[in-house]
Amino acid sequence: MADVIVACSLLTFTLPLIVFIAVAIKCESPGRVLSRQERLRAGRRHQVLLKFRTTVNQGERDWRRGWRLTRMGQLLRYTRMDELPQLFDVLRGEVSLAELFNR
């Protein structure tokens, strides 16, 4: 329950930033704003977490260089703001804040 309260508080303050980031990603390159990342949890359980998309769309991929980070993606990864959507995962009860911070 404490995780949900903290996540709601954090989302209240970061929601304008989340909206700004989503618009910036959409303006910079076509495609989805969010991506899903699958991780393996304790007990061999799979978990899917939301993150902001930081790479170019698959149609724009340069096969010689592999996945390319967008300019916004570089900033998001450097500041770790690409993980802000994981607060929604906390609200849904799929992950706890302790699990997010212990990586």
PDB file of C-alpha atoms in Angstrom:
ATOM      1  CA  MET A   1       0.000   0.000   0.000  1.00  0.00           C
ATOM      2  CA  ALA A   2       2.866   2.359   0.777  1.00  0.00           C
ATOM      3  CA  ASP A   3       4.278   1.764  -2.714  1.00  0.00           C
ATOM      4  CA  VAL A   4       1.016   2.895  -4.291  1.00  0.00           C
ATOM      5  CA  ILE A   5       0.882   6.052  -2.164  1.00  0.00           C
ATOM      6  CA  VAL A   6       4.485   6.961  -2.985  1.00  0.00           C
ATOM      7  CA  ALA A   7       3.953   6.191  -6.692  1.00  0.00           C
ATOM      8  CA  CYS A   8       0.827   8.390  -6.765  1.00  0.00           C
ATOM      9  CA  SER A   9       2.745  11.215  -5.106  1.00  0.00           C
ATOM     10  CA  LEU A  10       5.634  10.905  -7.541  1.00  0.00           C
ATOM     11  CA  LEU A  11       3.275  10.754 -10.522  1.00  0.00           C
ATOM     12  CA  THR A  12       1.494  13.892  -9.318  1.00  0.00           C
ATOM     13  CA  PHE A  13       4.735  15.833  -9.502  1.00  0.00           C
ATOM     14  CA  THR A  14       6.206  14.189 -12.592  1.00  0.00           C
ATOM     15  CA  LEU A  15       3.093  13.972 -14.784  1.00  0.00           C
ATOM     16  CA  PRO A  16       3.818  17.267 -16.614  1.00  0.00           C
ATOM     17  CA  LEU A  17       7.356  16.013 -17.290  1.00  0.00           C
ATOM     18  CA  ILE A  18       6.032  12.654 -18.497  1.00  0.00           C
ATOM     19  CA  VAL A  19       3.659  14.392 -20.919  1.00  0.00           C
ATOM     20  CA  PHE A  20       6.469  16.655 -22.176  1.00  0.00           C
ATOM     21  CA  ILE A  21       8.774  13.669 -22.734  1.00  0.00           C
ATOM     22  CA  ALA A  22       6.021  11.758 -24.563  1.00  0.00           C
ATOM     23  CA  VAL A  23       5.387  14.690 -26.920  1.00  0.00           C
ATOM     24  CA  ALA A  24       9.132  15.157 -27.514  1.00  0.00           C
ATOM     25  CA  ILE A  25       9.582  11.471 -28.391  1.00  0.00           C
ATOM     26  CA  LYS A  26       6.620  11.554 -30.765  1.00  0.00           C
ATOM     27  CA  CYS A  27       7.914  14.727 -32.475  1.00  0.00           C
ATOM     28  CA  GLU A  28      11.446  13.388 -32.865  1.00  0.00           C
ATOM     29  CA  SER A  29      10.653  10.062 -34.497  1.00  0.00           C
ATOM     30  CA  PRO A  30       7.545   8.163 -35.567  1.00  0.00           C
ATOM     31  CA  GLY A  31       6.420   5.147 -33.633  1.00  0.00           C
ATOM     32  CA  ARG A  32       5.282   4.350 -30.162  1.00  0.00           C
ATOM     33  CA  VAL A  33       6.175   6.494 -27.184  1.00  0.00           C
ATOM     34  CA  LEU A  34       6.447   3.592 -24.762  1.00  0.00           C
ATOM     35  CA  SER A  35       8.265   0.311 -25.097  1.00  0.00           C
ATOM     36  CA  ARG A  36       7.969  -2.833 -23.049  1.00  0.00           C
ATOM     37  CA  GLN A  37      11.022  -4.492 -21.588  1.00  0.00           C
ATOM     38  CA  GLU A  38      10.877  -8.065 -20.383  1.00  0.00           C
ATOM     39  CA  ARG A  39      12.905  -9.002 -17.327  1.00  0.00           C
ATOM     40  CA  LEU A  40      13.393 -12.189 -15.380  1.00  0.00           C
ATOM     41  CA  ARG A  41      12.427 -11.925 -11.716  1.00  0.00           C
ATOM     42  CA  ALA A  42      13.245 -14.177  -8.804  1.00  0.00           C
ATOM     43  CA  GLY A  43      11.667 -17.574  -9.174  1.00  0.00           C
ATOM     44  CA  ARG A  44      12.122 -17.436 -12.962  1.00  0.00           C
ATOM     45  CA  ARG A  45       9.008 -15.307 -13.388  1.00  0.00           C
ATOM     46  CA  HIS A  46       8.863 -12.982 -16.346  1.00  0.00           C
ATOM     47  CA  GLN A  47       7.973  -9.359 -15.808  1.00  0.00           C
ATOM     48  CA  VAL A  48       7.202  -6.722 -18.431  1.00  0.00           C
ATOM     49  CA  LEU A  49       8.047  -3.121 -17.524  1.00  0.00           C
ATOM     50  CA  LEU A  50       7.091   0.074 -19.321  1.00  0.00           C
ATOM     51  CA  LYS A  51       9.817   2.455 -20.455  1.00  0.00           C
ATOM     52  CA  PHE A  52      10.012   5.424 -22.776  1.00  0.00           C
ATOM     53  CA  ARG A  53      11.246   4.408 -26.240  1.00  0.00           C
ATOM     54  CA  THR A  54      14.830   5.625 -26.659  1.00  0.00           C
ATOM     55  CA  THR A  55      15.783   4.065 -30.002  1.00  0.00           C
ATOM     56  CA  VAL A  56      14.701   4.836 -33.542  1.00  0.00           C
ATOM     57  CA  ASN A  57      11.680   3.041 -34.911  1.00  0.00           C
ATOM     58  CA  GLN A  58      12.413  -0.369 -36.418  1.00  0.00           C
ATOM     59  CA  GLY A  59      11.608   0.926 -39.911  1.00  0.00           C
ATOM     60  CA  GLU A  60      14.303   3.590 -39.538  1.00  0.00           C
ATOM     61  CA  ARG A  61      16.910   1.174 -38.214  1.00  0.00           C
ATOM     62  CA  ASP A  62      20.333   1.371 -39.795  1.00  0.00           C
ATOM     63  CA  TRP A  63      21.284  -2.289 -40.118  1.00  0.00           C
ATOM     64  CA  ARG A  64      25.014  -1.541 -40.253  1.00  0.00           C
ATOM     65  CA  ARG A  65      25.015   0.284 -36.932  1.00  0.00           C
ATOM     66  CA  GLY A  66      22.316  -1.666 -35.103  1.00  0.00           C
ATOM     67  CA  TRP A  67      19.880   0.122 -32.862  1.00  0.00           C
ATOM     68  CA  ARG A  68      20.418   3.859 -32.797  1.00  0.00           C
ATOM     69  CA  LEU A  69      19.516   6.031 -29.849  1.00  0.00           C
ATOM     70  CA  THR A  70      17.531   9.149 -30.623  1.00  0.00           C
ATOM     71  CA  ARG A  71      18.781  12.475 -29.264  1.00  0.00           C
ATOM     72  CA  MET A  72      15.960  12.458 -26.745  1.00  0.00           C
ATOM     73  CA  GLY A  73      16.751   8.805 -25.993  1.00  0.00           C
ATOM     74  CA  GLN A  74      20.355   9.641 -25.148  1.00  0.00           C
ATOM     75  CA  LEU A  75      19.201  12.269 -22.656  1.00  0.00           C
ATOM     76  CA  LEU A  76      16.558   9.992 -21.165  1.00  0.00           C
ATOM     77  CA  ARG A  77      18.996   7.126 -20.635  1.00  0.00           C
ATOM     78  CA  TYR A  78      21.693   9.407 -19.213  1.00  0.00           C
ATOM     79  CA  THR A  79      19.244  10.861 -16.664  1.00  0.00           C
ATOM     80  CA  ARG A  80      17.362   7.528 -16.254  1.00  0.00           C
ATOM     81  CA  MET A  81      14.099   9.330 -16.952  1.00  0.00           C
ATOM     82  CA  ASP A  82      13.289   6.612 -19.494  1.00  0.00           C
ATOM     83  CA  GLU A  83      12.155   4.576 -16.483  1.00  0.00           C
ATOM     84  CA  LEU A  84       9.501   7.038 -15.244  1.00  0.00           C
ATOM     85  CA  PRO A  85       6.616   5.018 -16.781  1.00  0.00           C
ATOM     86  CA  GLN A  86       7.489   2.207 -14.381  1.00  0.00           C
ATOM     87  CA  LEU A  87       5.569   4.182 -11.759  1.00  0.00           C
ATOM     88  CA  PHE A  88       2.425   3.047 -13.597  1.00  0.00           C
ATOM     89  CA  ASP A  89       3.617  -0.548 -13.139  1.00  0.00           C
ATOM     90  CA  VAL A  90       3.798   0.144  -9.396  1.00  0.00           C
ATOM     91  CA  LEU A  91       0.218   1.454  -9.432  1.00  0.00           C
ATOM     92  CA  ARG A  92      -0.953  -1.714 -11.179  1.00  0.00           C
ATOM     93  CA  GLY A  93       0.783  -3.770  -8.485  1.00  0.00           C
ATOM     94  CA  GLU A  94       3.126  -5.526 -10.908  1.00  0.00           C
ATOM     95  CA  VAL A  95       6.317  -4.327  -9.232  1.00  0.00           C
ATOM     96  CA  SER A  96       7.300  -2.655  -5.963  1.00  0.00           C
ATOM     97  CA  LEU A  97       9.393   0.475  -5.605  1.00  0.00           C
ATOM     98  CA  ALA A  98      12.030  -1.536  -3.761  1.00  0.00           C
ATOM     99  CA  GLU A  99      12.452  -3.783  -6.813  1.00  0.00           C
ATOM    100  CA  LEU A 100      12.846  -0.779  -9.095  1.00  0.00           C
ATOM    101  CA  PHE A 101      15.516   0.862  -6.964  1.00  0.00           C
ATOM    102  CA  ASN A 102      17.498  -2.327  -6.282  1.00  0.00           C
ATOM    103  CA  ARG A 103      18.774  -2.725  -9.841  1.00  0.00           C
TER     104      ARG A 103
END
